[in-house]
Amino acid sequence: MKLALVTETFPPEINGVSMTLGRLVDGLGLKGVSVTVITPRRRDRNGSSRNGCILQEVAGIPIPRYPELRFGLPARRLLGQQWAGNRPDLVHIATEGPLGWSALRAAREQTVPVVSSFHTNFHAYGNHYGFGFMKKGVLSWLRYLHNQTERTFVPSDDIVETLGKDGFRNLRLLPRGVDTALFNPRRRDNNLRASWGATPETPVAIYVGRLAGEKNIGLVIRSWGRMQKVLPDLKLVVVGDGPDRKRLQRSCPDAHFAGMQQGEELAAHYASADCFPFASVTETFGNVVTEAMASGLVVLAYDYAAPGRFIQHLENGFLVPFNDEDSFLETAIEMARVRYAWAEMGFKAVRTMSPHSWDSIVTQYLSELESLFS
């Protein structure tokens, strides 16, 4: 099978979307699928291939407030010409902008089946970036584009339900996996902890993710303050970067800001902490939650997406009603009070994530694609 994947986020960008697509591409390559990734050109991307896939770079411009990412420009004519001479069996669109729309039109001209995937709640981000008034228009556009495709892959049951109510059709659940060989408690590093000012016994809370308004990190910092009333020596480590980093560093000088981390360094940061308060309400899945659980951390999060799927309250983590800030803060205090139970809960979190490998997710994805040709 020859697959063309159209996306604006692909490694080296390290975020939930690019990581998911990177894992998917790697898994497809191991199963003999020929993948061409069509993505905006970047200066820091090395080489024209990744684990056997071909990278085809097209024109793009920086995304406002996300300058490290690129917004793909229309490429209908270019893709149409290439696909006329080398027709893919299927096109997968993972971006809803001009690049994705032009790819959809080019594929239709070549009568190539098209599937899509829903990765980001763009319509939910509006209130954080000053364009909440455009929410209905953005949602209408997303629905229109995705409904032109044979399948729309969605990472969680609650997003399937929400999009279904909003008129999206042909939805298919495709959960995301976790690399348990990379993310696991064996990565714990006391030397790293010492660089944070923590002894082997000091409790450490960690946040991993983009430092931006839609991630609700302000609530994470407030919850840390509440937890310190019970655990005065509780440290906070913040991993990630984004438009709010400087402001957060000024307002929270006692936290340790570690910047962007990748690969084994990221895994070590997870495993060297103890708990993971995660307050985002805009996730389509929440890869960081599964990575934290696989690393043996006790996660506190809202009851939706990955937390709702994998966390059992008071067993392997803590769940609170969606977007209920008071409950989040109260439960943070409760989590601090049961510090003695964190090791056992973390062990159960690791056991919860162990069956959810990327290989099983790729196999499920391939089965869905093959059903289009049967």
mmCIF file of C-alpha atoms in Angstrom:
data_model
loop_
_atom_site.group_PDB
_atom_site.id
_atom_site.type_symbol
_atom_site.label_atom_id
_atom_site.label_comp_id
_atom_site.label_asym_id
_atom_site.label_seq_id
_atom_site.Cartn_x
_atom_site.Cartn_y
_atom_site.Cartn_z
ATOM 1 C CA MET A 1 0.000 0.000 0.000
ATOM 2 C CA LYS A 2 1.169 3.543 -0.817
ATOM 3 C CA LEU A 3 -0.076 6.191 1.616
ATOM 4 C CA ALA A 4 0.276 9.970 1.379
ATOM 5 C CA LEU A 5 0.052 11.710 4.782
ATOM 6 C CA VAL A 6 -0.645 15.455 4.690
ATOM 7 C CA THR A 7 0.228 17.280 7.928
ATOM 8 C CA GLU A 8 1.540 20.576 9.264
ATOM 9 C CA THR A 9 3.051 18.952 12.374
ATOM 10 C CA PHE A 10 5.680 16.308 11.899
ATOM 11 C CA PRO A 11 9.021 15.699 13.671
ATOM 12 C CA PRO A 12 11.189 17.480 14.674
ATOM 13 C CA GLU A 13 8.230 19.331 16.211
ATOM 14 C CA ILE A 14 7.629 17.624 19.546
ATOM 15 C CA ASN A 15 3.997 17.834 20.567
ATOM 16 C CA GLY A 16 1.090 15.449 20.820
ATOM 17 C CA VAL A 17 0.174 15.627 17.137
ATOM 18 C CA SER A 18 3.652 15.212 15.665
ATOM 19 C CA MET A 19 4.499 12.429 18.112
ATOM 20 C CA THR A 20 1.319 10.544 17.209
ATOM 21 C CA LEU A 21 1.895 10.870 13.470
ATOM 22 C CA GLY A 22 5.560 9.973 13.845
ATOM 23 C CA ARG A 23 4.658 6.770 15.689
ATOM 24 C CA LEU A 24 2.024 5.963 13.075
ATOM 25 C CA VAL A 25 4.480 6.441 10.220
ATOM 26 C CA ASP A 26 7.128 4.341 11.952
ATOM 27 C CA GLY A 27 4.645 1.534 12.583
ATOM 28 C CA LEU A 28 3.324 1.571 9.030
ATOM 29 C CA GLY A 29 6.863 1.354 7.666
ATOM 30 C CA LEU A 30 7.541 -1.726 9.768
ATOM 31 C CA LYS A 31 4.422 -3.308 8.290
ATOM 32 C CA GLY A 32 5.531 -2.715 4.700
ATOM 33 C CA VAL A 33 3.449 0.384 3.906
ATOM 34 C CA SER A 34 5.150 3.003 1.721
ATOM 35 C CA VAL A 35 4.470 6.425 3.274
ATOM 36 C CA THR A 36 5.079 9.872 1.816
ATOM 37 C CA VAL A 37 4.669 12.709 4.332
ATOM 38 C CA ILE A 38 3.674 16.048 2.805
ATOM 39 C CA THR A 39 4.478 18.863 5.219
ATOM 40 C CA PRO A 40 5.578 22.532 5.254
ATOM 41 C CA ARG A 41 9.274 23.184 4.736
ATOM 42 C CA ARG A 42 11.436 23.760 7.841
ATOM 43 C CA ARG A 43 15.066 24.749 8.213
ATOM 44 C CA ASP A 44 15.650 22.549 11.261
ATOM 45 C CA ARG A 45 14.346 19.356 9.675
ATOM 46 C CA ASN A 46 17.260 17.111 8.702
ATOM 47 C CA GLY A 47 17.089 14.724 5.781
ATOM 48 C CA SER A 48 14.318 13.692 3.407
ATOM 49 C CA SER A 49 13.293 10.439 5.068
ATOM 50 C CA ARG A 50 12.340 8.995 8.441
ATOM 51 C CA ASN A 51 12.449 5.258 9.055
ATOM 52 C CA GLY A 52 11.729 4.553 5.408
ATOM 53 C CA CYS A 53 9.108 7.236 4.758
ATOM 54 C CA ILE A 54 9.670 9.991 2.201
ATOM 55 C CA LEU A 55 9.370 13.628 3.278
ATOM 56 C CA GLN A 56 7.970 15.996 0.668
ATOM 57 C CA GLU A 57 8.230 19.592 1.822
ATOM 58 C CA VAL A 58 5.913 22.294 0.495
ATOM 59 C CA ALA A 59 5.591 26.034 1.057
ATOM 60 C CA GLY A 60 4.451 27.311 4.437
ATOM 61 C CA ILE A 61 4.444 30.342 6.733
ATOM 62 C CA PRO A 62 4.867 30.606 10.532
ATOM 63 C CA ILE A 63 1.718 30.065 12.595
ATOM 64 C CA PRO A 64 0.846 33.153 14.711
ATOM 65 C CA ARG A 65 2.032 32.695 18.339
ATOM 66 C CA TYR A 66 3.504 29.317 17.290
ATOM 67 C CA PRO A 67 6.539 30.493 15.252
ATOM 68 C CA GLU A 68 8.257 27.105 15.503
ATOM 69 C CA LEU A 69 5.357 25.561 13.556
ATOM 70 C CA ARG A 70 4.458 26.183 9.907
ATOM 71 C CA PHE A 71 1.104 26.823 8.273
ATOM 72 C CA GLY A 72 0.922 24.927 4.979
ATOM 73 C CA LEU A 73 -0.037 26.905 1.877
ATOM 74 C CA PRO A 74 -2.252 25.427 -0.871
ATOM 75 C CA ALA A 75 -0.474 22.873 -3.062
ATOM 76 C CA ARG A 76 -3.283 21.490 -5.226
ATOM 77 C CA ARG A 77 -1.491 21.814 -8.568
ATOM 78 C CA LEU A 78 1.792 20.378 -7.273
ATOM 79 C CA LEU A 79 0.119 17.399 -5.594
ATOM 80 C CA GLY A 80 -2.169 16.787 -8.563
ATOM 81 C CA GLN A 81 0.757 16.624 -10.953
ATOM 82 C CA GLN A 82 2.732 14.298 -8.713
ATOM 83 C CA TRP A 83 -0.170 11.990 -7.970
ATOM 84 C CA ALA A 84 -1.062 11.781 -11.665
ATOM 85 C CA GLY A 85 2.345 10.189 -12.266
ATOM 86 C CA ASN A 86 2.678 8.295 -9.003
ATOM 87 C CA ARG A 87 -0.795 7.666 -7.630
ATOM 88 C CA PRO A 88 -1.052 6.806 -3.929
ATOM 89 C CA ASP A 89 -3.560 4.171 -2.852
ATOM 90 C CA LEU A 90 -4.878 6.462 -0.143
ATOM 91 C CA VAL A 91 -4.447 10.001 1.209
ATOM 92 C CA HIS A 92 -4.625 10.761 4.940
ATOM 93 C CA ILE A 93 -5.231 14.432 5.820
ATOM 94 C CA ALA A 94 -4.155 15.453 9.331
ATOM 95 C CA THR A 95 -4.486 19.219 8.880
ATOM 96 C CA GLU A 96 -7.639 21.208 8.230
ATOM 97 C CA GLY A 97 -5.997 24.321 6.751
ATOM 98 C CA PRO A 98 -5.365 25.332 3.126
ATOM 99 C CA LEU A 99 -2.805 22.562 2.626
ATOM 100 C CA GLY A 100 -5.262 19.893 3.779
ATOM 101 C CA TRP A 101 -8.111 21.293 1.680
ATOM 102 C CA SER A 102 -5.941 21.477 -1.452
ATOM 103 C CA ALA A 103 -4.811 17.888 -0.870
ATOM 104 C CA LEU A 104 -8.434 16.787 -0.616
ATOM 105 C CA ARG A 105 -9.255 18.440 -3.943
ATOM 106 C CA ALA A 106 -6.181 16.994 -5.648
ATOM 107 C CA ALA A 107 -7.012 13.507 -4.379
ATOM 108 C CA ARG A 108 -10.581 13.794 -5.670
ATOM 109 C CA GLU A 109 -9.295 14.753 -9.112
ATOM 110 C CA GLN A 110 -7.207 11.565 -9.116
ATOM 111 C CA THR A 111 -10.080 9.491 -7.595
ATOM 112 C CA VAL A 112 -7.897 8.553 -4.623
ATOM 113 C CA PRO A 113 -9.749 7.624 -1.395
ATOM 114 C CA VAL A 114 -9.219 10.093 1.448
ATOM 115 C CA VAL A 115 -9.342 9.675 5.223
ATOM 116 C CA SER A 116 -8.667 12.303 7.868
ATOM 117 C CA SER A 117 -7.871 12.582 11.558
ATOM 118 C CA PHE A 118 -8.972 15.074 14.197
ATOM 119 C CA HIS A 119 -6.064 16.070 16.438
ATOM 120 C CA THR A 120 -6.679 19.563 17.794
ATOM 121 C CA ASN A 121 -9.703 21.374 19.223
ATOM 122 C CA PHE A 122 -9.105 24.537 17.200
ATOM 123 C CA HIS A 123 -12.663 25.742 17.830
ATOM 124 C CA ALA A 124 -12.124 25.312 21.592
ATOM 125 C CA TYR A 125 -8.882 27.341 21.501
ATOM 126 C CA GLY A 126 -10.642 30.522 20.340
ATOM 127 C CA ASN A 127 -11.348 31.950 23.785
ATOM 128 C CA HIS A 128 -7.654 31.719 24.679
ATOM 129 C CA TYR A 129 -6.454 33.582 21.594
ATOM 130 C CA GLY A 130 -9.073 36.290 21.181
ATOM 131 C CA PHE A 131 -11.163 34.788 18.402
ATOM 132 C CA GLY A 132 -13.918 33.079 20.370
ATOM 133 C CA PHE A 133 -16.446 34.883 18.176
ATOM 134 C CA MET A 134 -15.255 32.690 15.283
ATOM 135 C CA LYS A 135 -15.984 29.406 17.088
ATOM 136 C CA LYS A 136 -19.109 28.541 15.087
ATOM 137 C CA GLY A 137 -17.442 29.362 11.800
ATOM 138 C CA VAL A 138 -14.362 27.305 12.620
ATOM 139 C CA LEU A 139 -16.512 24.358 13.697
ATOM 140 C CA SER A 140 -18.533 24.572 10.468
ATOM 141 C CA TRP A 141 -15.341 24.525 8.416
ATOM 142 C CA LEU A 142 -13.929 21.542 10.299
ATOM 143 C CA ARG A 143 -17.190 19.633 9.888
ATOM 144 C CA TYR A 144 -17.360 20.426 6.178
ATOM 145 C CA LEU A 145 -13.808 19.281 5.465
ATOM 146 C CA HIS A 146 -13.899 16.113 7.570
ATOM 147 C CA ASN A 147 -17.272 15.065 6.167
ATOM 148 C CA GLN A 148 -15.731 15.008 2.678
ATOM 149 C CA THR A 149 -13.511 12.099 3.748
ATOM 150 C CA GLU A 150 -14.236 8.377 4.018
ATOM 151 C CA ARG A 151 -13.184 8.169 7.676
ATOM 152 C CA THR A 152 -12.290 10.656 10.396
ATOM 153 C CA PHE A 153 -10.087 9.075 13.057
ATOM 154 C CA VAL A 154 -10.649 10.456 16.561
ATOM 155 C CA PRO A 155 -8.507 9.600 19.621
ATOM 156 C CA SER A 156 -11.114 9.354 22.406
ATOM 157 C CA ASP A 157 -14.709 8.258 23.007
ATOM 158 C CA ASP A 158 -15.831 11.620 24.347
ATOM 159 C CA ILE A 159 -14.531 13.417 21.247
ATOM 160 C CA VAL A 160 -16.365 10.884 19.073
ATOM 161 C CA GLU A 161 -19.549 11.680 20.987
ATOM 162 C CA THR A 162 -19.022 15.452 20.870
ATOM 163 C CA LEU A 163 -18.215 15.563 17.159
ATOM 164 C CA GLY A 164 -21.114 13.243 16.378
ATOM 165 C CA LYS A 165 -23.507 15.670 18.072
ATOM 166 C CA ASP A 166 -21.947 18.472 16.031
ATOM 167 C CA GLY A 167 -22.755 16.705 12.759
ATOM 168 C CA PHE A 168 -19.455 15.008 11.943
ATOM 169 C CA ARG A 169 -19.922 11.718 10.051
ATOM 170 C CA ASN A 170 -17.890 8.532 9.476
ATOM 171 C CA LEU A 171 -16.096 8.841 12.816
ATOM 172 C CA ARG A 172 -13.796 6.034 13.937
ATOM 173 C CA LEU A 173 -12.125 5.690 17.316
ATOM 174 C CA LEU A 174 -8.348 5.315 17.032
ATOM 175 C CA PRO A 175 -6.752 5.636 20.493
ATOM 176 C CA ARG A 176 -3.129 6.624 20.850
ATOM 177 C CA GLY A 177 -0.510 4.304 22.211
ATOM 178 C CA VAL A 178 2.430 4.891 24.515
ATOM 179 C CA ASP A 179 6.069 3.833 24.202
ATOM 180 C CA THR A 180 6.528 1.898 27.443
ATOM 181 C CA ALA A 181 10.115 1.037 26.517
ATOM 182 C CA LEU A 182 10.904 4.754 26.634
ATOM 183 C CA PHE A 183 8.503 5.954 29.316
ATOM 184 C CA ASN A 184 8.918 3.838 32.440
ATOM 185 C CA PRO A 185 9.981 4.198 36.095
ATOM 186 C CA ARG A 186 13.475 2.833 35.401
ATOM 187 C CA ARG A 187 14.383 6.239 33.949
ATOM 188 C CA ARG A 188 14.314 7.824 37.428
ATOM 189 C CA ASP A 189 17.528 9.798 37.972
ATOM 190 C CA ASN A 190 18.498 11.132 41.410
ATOM 191 C CA ASN A 191 21.195 13.337 39.890
ATOM 192 C CA LEU A 192 18.527 15.030 37.779
ATOM 193 C CA ARG A 193 16.371 15.434 40.878
ATOM 194 C CA ALA A 194 19.306 17.014 42.686
ATOM 195 C CA SER A 195 19.562 19.616 39.908
ATOM 196 C CA TRP A 196 15.982 20.559 40.821
ATOM 197 C CA GLY A 197 16.959 20.951 44.480
ATOM 198 C CA ALA A 198 15.242 17.679 45.422
ATOM 199 C CA THR A 199 16.614 14.830 47.512
ATOM 200 C CA PRO A 200 15.530 11.226 46.776
ATOM 201 C CA GLU A 201 12.735 11.724 49.328
ATOM 202 C CA THR A 202 11.530 15.189 48.276
ATOM 203 C CA PRO A 203 8.092 15.088 46.595
ATOM 204 C CA VAL A 204 8.154 16.568 43.081
ATOM 205 C CA ALA A 205 5.206 17.622 40.924
ATOM 206 C CA ILE A 206 5.813 18.001 37.200
ATOM 207 C CA TYR A 207 4.004 19.629 34.301
ATOM 208 C CA VAL A 208 4.841 18.623 30.724
ATOM 209 C CA GLY A 209 3.305 20.449 27.802
ATOM 210 C CA ARG A 210 3.051 23.643 25.861
ATOM 211 C CA LEU A 211 3.201 26.804 27.960
ATOM 212 C CA ALA A 212 0.163 28.503 26.482
ATOM 213 C CA GLY A 213 -3.227 29.707 27.628
ATOM 214 C CA GLU A 214 -5.213 26.742 26.344
ATOM 215 C CA LYS A 215 -3.234 24.387 28.619
ATOM 216 C CA ASN A 216 -4.587 26.027 31.804
ATOM 217 C CA ILE A 217 -1.200 25.882 33.519
ATOM 218 C CA GLY A 218 -2.267 28.668 35.862
ATOM 219 C CA LEU A 219 -4.508 26.158 37.614
ATOM 220 C CA VAL A 220 -1.590 23.725 37.872
ATOM 221 C CA ILE A 221 0.443 26.379 39.673
ATOM 222 C CA ARG A 222 -2.466 27.185 41.992
ATOM 223 C CA SER A 223 -2.875 23.498 42.793
ATOM 224 C CA TRP A 224 0.850 23.291 43.611
ATOM 225 C CA GLY A 225 0.367 26.106 46.102
ATOM 226 C CA ARG A 226 -2.533 24.255 47.729
ATOM 227 C CA MET A 227 -0.518 21.033 47.909
ATOM 228 C CA GLN A 228 2.371 22.841 49.600
ATOM 229 C CA LYS A 229 0.116 23.527 52.581
ATOM 230 C CA VAL A 230 0.248 19.761 53.195
ATOM 231 C CA LEU A 231 3.692 19.071 51.692
ATOM 232 C CA PRO A 232 5.765 22.236 52.306
ATOM 233 C CA ASP A 233 8.822 20.847 50.490
ATOM 234 C CA LEU A 234 6.903 19.923 47.298
ATOM 235 C CA LYS A 235 8.846 21.040 44.220
ATOM 236 C CA LEU A 236 7.346 21.975 40.834
ATOM 237 C CA VAL A 237 9.177 21.227 37.582
ATOM 238 C CA VAL A 238 7.809 22.690 34.348
ATOM 239 C CA VAL A 239 8.855 21.007 31.088
ATOM 240 C CA GLY A 240 8.013 22.688 27.811
ATOM 241 C CA ASP A 241 8.069 26.029 26.054
ATOM 242 C CA GLY A 242 5.595 28.425 24.538
ATOM 243 C CA PRO A 243 4.335 32.003 24.444
ATOM 244 C CA ASP A 244 3.578 32.126 28.194
ATOM 245 C CA ARG A 245 6.940 30.874 29.455
ATOM 246 C CA LYS A 246 8.492 34.239 30.363
ATOM 247 C CA ARG A 247 5.350 35.420 32.131
ATOM 248 C CA LEU A 248 5.104 32.172 34.092
ATOM 249 C CA GLN A 249 8.755 32.314 35.116
ATOM 250 C CA ARG A 250 8.297 35.845 36.422
ATOM 251 C CA SER A 251 5.139 34.960 38.349
ATOM 252 C CA CYS A 252 6.432 31.622 39.659
ATOM 253 C CA PRO A 253 10.162 32.035 40.457
ATOM 254 C CA ASP A 254 10.257 29.063 42.842
ATOM 255 C CA ALA A 255 9.376 26.556 40.103
ATOM 256 C CA HIS A 256 12.107 24.939 37.999
ATOM 257 C CA PHE A 257 11.596 25.604 34.272
ATOM 258 C CA ALA A 258 13.391 22.886 32.310
ATOM 259 C CA GLY A 259 12.507 24.002 28.781
ATOM 260 C CA MET A 260 11.830 21.599 25.939
ATOM 261 C CA GLN A 261 12.928 18.001 26.511
ATOM 262 C CA GLN A 262 12.892 15.120 24.047
ATOM 263 C CA GLY A 263 13.483 11.384 23.924
ATOM 264 C CA GLU A 264 15.340 9.853 26.841
ATOM 265 C CA GLU A 265 15.795 13.253 28.523
ATOM 266 C CA LEU A 266 12.012 13.772 28.513
ATOM 267 C CA ALA A 267 11.471 10.241 29.826
ATOM 268 C CA ALA A 268 13.944 10.885 32.648
ATOM 269 C CA HIS A 269 12.137 14.081 33.623
ATOM 270 C CA TYR A 270 8.828 12.234 33.874
ATOM 271 C CA ALA A 271 10.224 9.304 35.853
ATOM 272 C CA SER A 272 12.207 11.523 38.212
ATOM 273 C CA ALA A 273 9.038 13.283 39.409
ATOM 274 C CA ASP A 274 6.274 11.854 41.600
ATOM 275 C CA CYS A 275 2.955 13.404 40.594
ATOM 276 C CA PHE A 276 1.482 15.111 37.545
ATOM 277 C CA PRO A 277 -1.310 17.688 37.975
ATOM 278 C CA PHE A 278 -2.724 18.308 34.484
ATOM 279 C CA ALA A 279 -5.480 20.901 34.146
ATOM 280 C CA SER A 280 -5.963 21.280 30.372
ATOM 281 C CA VAL A 281 -9.566 21.230 29.114
ATOM 282 C CA THR A 282 -8.790 21.386 25.366
ATOM 283 C CA GLU A 283 -7.189 17.994 24.697
ATOM 284 C CA THR A 284 -8.390 15.618 22.006
ATOM 285 C CA PHE A 285 -6.478 12.884 23.819
ATOM 286 C CA GLY A 286 -3.625 13.927 26.101
ATOM 287 C CA ASN A 287 -0.473 11.966 25.261
ATOM 288 C CA VAL A 288 1.333 13.479 28.236
ATOM 289 C CA VAL A 289 -1.110 11.744 30.588
ATOM 290 C CA THR A 290 -0.337 8.276 29.218
ATOM 291 C CA GLU A 291 3.406 9.032 29.217
ATOM 292 C CA ALA A 292 3.221 10.173 32.847
ATOM 293 C CA MET A 293 1.249 7.082 33.897
ATOM 294 C CA ALA A 294 3.670 4.776 32.070
ATOM 295 C CA SER A 295 6.480 6.535 33.966
ATOM 296 C CA GLY A 296 4.877 5.678 37.314
ATOM 297 C CA LEU A 297 3.470 9.111 38.197
ATOM 298 C CA VAL A 298 0.241 9.801 40.066
ATOM 299 C CA VAL A 299 -1.864 11.902 37.694
ATOM 300 C CA LEU A 300 -4.559 14.411 38.646
ATOM 301 C CA ALA A 301 -6.677 15.414 35.652
ATOM 302 C CA TYR A 302 -10.168 16.164 34.410
ATOM 303 C CA ASP A 303 -12.462 13.263 33.572
ATOM 304 C CA TYR A 304 -12.326 13.243 29.760
ATOM 305 C CA ALA A 305 -10.062 12.096 26.906
ATOM 306 C CA ALA A 306 -7.059 9.970 28.025
ATOM 307 C CA PRO A 307 -7.547 10.588 31.767
ATOM 308 C CA GLY A 308 -11.171 9.481 31.581
ATOM 309 C CA ARG A 309 -10.152 6.395 29.643
ATOM 310 C CA PHE A 310 -7.238 5.227 31.789
ATOM 311 C CA ILE A 311 -7.440 6.727 35.279
ATOM 312 C CA GLN A 312 -9.424 4.957 37.981
ATOM 313 C CA HIS A 313 -10.044 7.476 40.728
ATOM 314 C CA LEU A 314 -8.132 6.699 43.936
ATOM 315 C CA GLU A 315 -6.713 3.538 42.353
ATOM 316 C CA ASN A 316 -4.097 4.649 39.835
ATOM 317 C CA GLY A 317 -4.665 8.416 39.908
ATOM 318 C CA PHE A 318 -7.193 11.160 40.577
ATOM 319 C CA LEU A 319 -10.113 12.301 38.405
ATOM 320 C CA VAL A 320 -12.289 15.371 38.853
ATOM 321 C CA PRO A 321 -15.403 16.552 36.974
ATOM 322 C CA PHE A 322 -14.616 18.274 33.701
ATOM 323 C CA ASN A 323 -13.641 21.932 34.019
ATOM 324 C CA ASP A 324 -14.522 22.083 37.731
ATOM 325 C CA GLU A 325 -11.649 24.179 39.107
ATOM 326 C CA ASP A 326 -12.808 24.003 42.715
ATOM 327 C CA SER A 327 -12.842 20.196 42.586
ATOM 328 C CA PHE A 328 -9.408 20.205 40.952
ATOM 329 C CA LEU A 329 -7.941 22.288 43.780
ATOM 330 C CA GLU A 330 -9.679 20.285 46.499
ATOM 331 C CA THR A 331 -8.498 17.006 44.973
ATOM 332 C CA ALA A 332 -4.938 18.351 44.714
ATOM 333 C CA ILE A 333 -4.999 18.769 48.486
ATOM 334 C CA GLU A 334 -6.439 15.265 48.862
ATOM 335 C CA MET A 335 -3.646 13.898 46.664
ATOM 336 C CA ALA A 336 -1.036 15.600 48.844
ATOM 337 C CA ARG A 337 -2.551 14.096 51.988
ATOM 338 C CA VAL A 338 -2.080 10.549 50.680
ATOM 339 C CA ARG A 339 1.598 11.015 49.787
ATOM 340 C CA TYR A 340 2.225 7.621 51.419
ATOM 341 C CA ALA A 341 0.101 5.936 48.700
ATOM 342 C CA TRP A 342 1.807 7.482 45.672
ATOM 343 C CA ALA A 343 4.215 4.589 45.090
ATOM 344 C CA GLU A 344 1.419 1.996 44.977
ATOM 345 C CA MET A 345 -0.792 4.176 42.781
ATOM 346 C CA GLY A 346 2.129 4.806 40.440
ATOM 347 C CA PHE A 347 2.760 1.071 40.167
ATOM 348 C CA LYS A 348 -0.889 0.555 39.202
ATOM 349 C CA ALA A 349 -0.627 3.350 36.623
ATOM 350 C CA VAL A 350 2.333 1.596 34.991
ATOM 351 C CA ARG A 351 0.388 -1.670 34.909
ATOM 352 C CA THR A 352 -2.598 0.129 33.344
ATOM 353 C CA MET A 353 -0.543 1.438 30.437
ATOM 354 C CA SER A 354 1.519 -1.680 29.704
ATOM 355 C CA PRO A 355 -0.944 -3.250 27.168
ATOM 356 C CA HIS A 356 -1.361 -0.084 25.079
ATOM 357 C CA SER A 357 1.504 -0.376 22.615
ATOM 358 C CA TRP A 358 1.768 1.560 19.370
ATOM 359 C CA ASP A 359 1.920 -1.695 17.409
ATOM 360 C CA SER A 360 -1.657 -2.550 18.389
ATOM 361 C CA ILE A 361 -2.810 0.962 17.395
ATOM 362 C CA VAL A 362 -1.126 0.751 13.974
ATOM 363 C CA THR A 363 -2.685 -2.676 13.373
ATOM 364 C CA GLN A 364 -6.130 -1.239 14.155
ATOM 365 C CA TYR A 365 -5.509 1.694 11.806
ATOM 366 C CA LEU A 366 -4.426 -0.591 8.959
ATOM 367 C CA SER A 367 -7.517 -2.722 9.439
ATOM 368 C CA GLU A 368 -9.704 0.361 8.992
ATOM 369 C CA LEU A 369 -7.842 1.373 5.833
ATOM 370 C CA GLU A 370 -8.100 -2.093 4.323
ATOM 371 C CA SER A 371 -11.870 -2.078 4.928
ATOM 372 C CA LEU A 372 -12.122 0.762 2.395
ATOM 373 C CA PHE A 373 -10.945 -1.566 -0.370
ATOM 374 C CA SER A 374 -13.001 -4.636 0.564
#
